[in-house]
Each structure stands twice: as structure tokens, then as C-alpha cells.
């Protein structure tokens, strides 16, 4: 059951929501025998912080003009996104039971034509970030006060489209845009630095005119301080250092859990550890 939001203690509310999201998302993956739980678990604390403590939205009005925009560029991590949207009130909890089932609105990649709260369809990596830059440009041209947030995987940063987007955002000084990089250092099959090295990510983004902040991606207090900070006059890149599979011992820092699915024994063990 979804935990009640503790408005008097946002940090604890984020922790409670993240725990519920992990347990629920893993149950969804276990039932469907499909999904990407490793990347779900590295991103969940970030996404819980956004939806509990940062984003301005109204689930009764998904297209509310003054909402903050969140783009899930690492679109394969739908367990994290769907539980966040459900927890935020966009759709009833029962919908989660249909995850990846035939004709379900909860596809393996998010589709804004099916599911309220999804800003844009994502899945092919390197697409969401450029779309988020376009959204931020629209807000800048309109003089709007809403903000745009986009979450990418770190392996996704190997896509050239991201660097075109970063260059445009820096040039246009999109101060109301925040890029969050889920820096778990693993991608499908291997480590990011082994596949195509990304470091130094911070220096690269600074060279493109971005403000850069590094943060523990599993610390709600630190995440809330960074993501909720007042926008400046440059786009902000938040490098969130995370652990793939965070919270489950046999999943942590294991590339095979990028798209691994649990058997009954593994699921039971994970539920014992996620408390």
C-alpha cells in the first residue's frame, strides 16, 4: 500500500516513497518477468525526491500549463517512473498490476498517448534530453516560471545527440533547465568507462556553459537541496553518483541486473532486504 505523505517531514516522506517504489517496482518486474530493475533502483531516490519534494504538478490536470516538466530520458527504467506517477496520484495503484501485459497502458517504455503524467515518449537513448531542451526553450520564449527537469543514464551520455543538446542549452542560458545524470557507472553488459569513457563529465559540461553539481544520488536531503535550489542564469547539470541495483545485495553494482529479472527465491530475498 502506498505510504501516506508526511508533509511535516519531507525527507522522511521521500525515503518512505522510495522504499515503496523499490518494493512495488520489483514486484512488477517479477510478475511480468520483464524490465530493467538495476536502473530503476539507481534512479528511484532521485525520482522520489522530484515528485515528493520538488516538482510543481497537478495530477488532476496533467496538461496544466504552469506545471514543471519532467522528462524520463532513460526510458527503459519504467518501474521507477510508473511507481512515481502512481504515487503522485496520476493513476490508481491497480494499474501497476498490468505492467507490460498485453494492451496495458504501462508499456516497457513510456508513452504520453497512453499514460497521464508522461511528458514525451522515450526509449531510444539520447532522445529525451534534446526534447527537454526544446521544452525549456519554449518556456524561456514564453517567459514562463515553470522548470524543466530531465533524467538520463550515464551510458546514455555516449549518444552524440546529448552533446548537441548540451551545447544549445549552454548557448541559450536555459537557467530553468536541470539535467540529472544517473551516474551508476554501469550500462548493458559492462562499465561505462570500459565501454566508452565519460570522465571528466563535470569538466565537459562546464565547458559547454553549464553549472555542475555532484551529489550522492541516494541521499534525499542532499538531492532535495540541489534539485530544489533556485534556478540561476545557466542550465544546471547534477551528476548523481548512484549504485546500480541499490538496496538489494545481489543486484548492487552488477551489470547483469541492467535487465535481469528475479526468480521466486530472489524476489523473496529482495523483499526481506527492502525494509
mmCIF file of N, CA, C and O in Angstrom, residues 4 58 62 90:
data_model
loop_
_atom_site.group_PDB
_atom_site.id
_atom_site.type_symbol
_atom_site.label_atom_id
_atom_site.label_comp_id
_atom_site.label_asym_id
_atom_site.label_seq_id
_atom_site.Cartn_x
_atom_site.Cartn_y
_atom_site.Cartn_z
ATOM 1 N N UNK A 4 1.432 7.115 3.249
ATOM 2 C CA UNK A 4 0.882 8.460 3.325
ATOM 3 C C UNK A 4 2.016 9.480 3.289
ATOM 4 O O UNK A 4 3.083 9.262 3.862
ATOM 5 N N UNK A 58 -0.061 18.951 -10.972
ATOM 6 C CA UNK A 58 -1.422 18.673 -10.524
ATOM 7 C C UNK A 58 -1.895 17.428 -11.249
ATOM 8 O O UNK A 58 -2.212 17.483 -12.447
ATOM 9 N N UNK A 62 -3.119 16.865 -15.876
ATOM 10 C CA UNK A 62 -1.784 16.513 -16.384
ATOM 11 C C UNK A 62 -1.212 17.522 -17.359
ATOM 12 O O UNK A 62 0.013 17.644 -17.477
ATOM 13 N N UNK A 90 -1.376 10.208 -10.348
ATOM 14 C CA UNK A 90 -1.793 10.292 -11.736
ATOM 15 C C UNK A 90 -2.720 9.155 -12.163
ATOM 16 O O UNK A 90 -3.504 9.302 -13.099
#
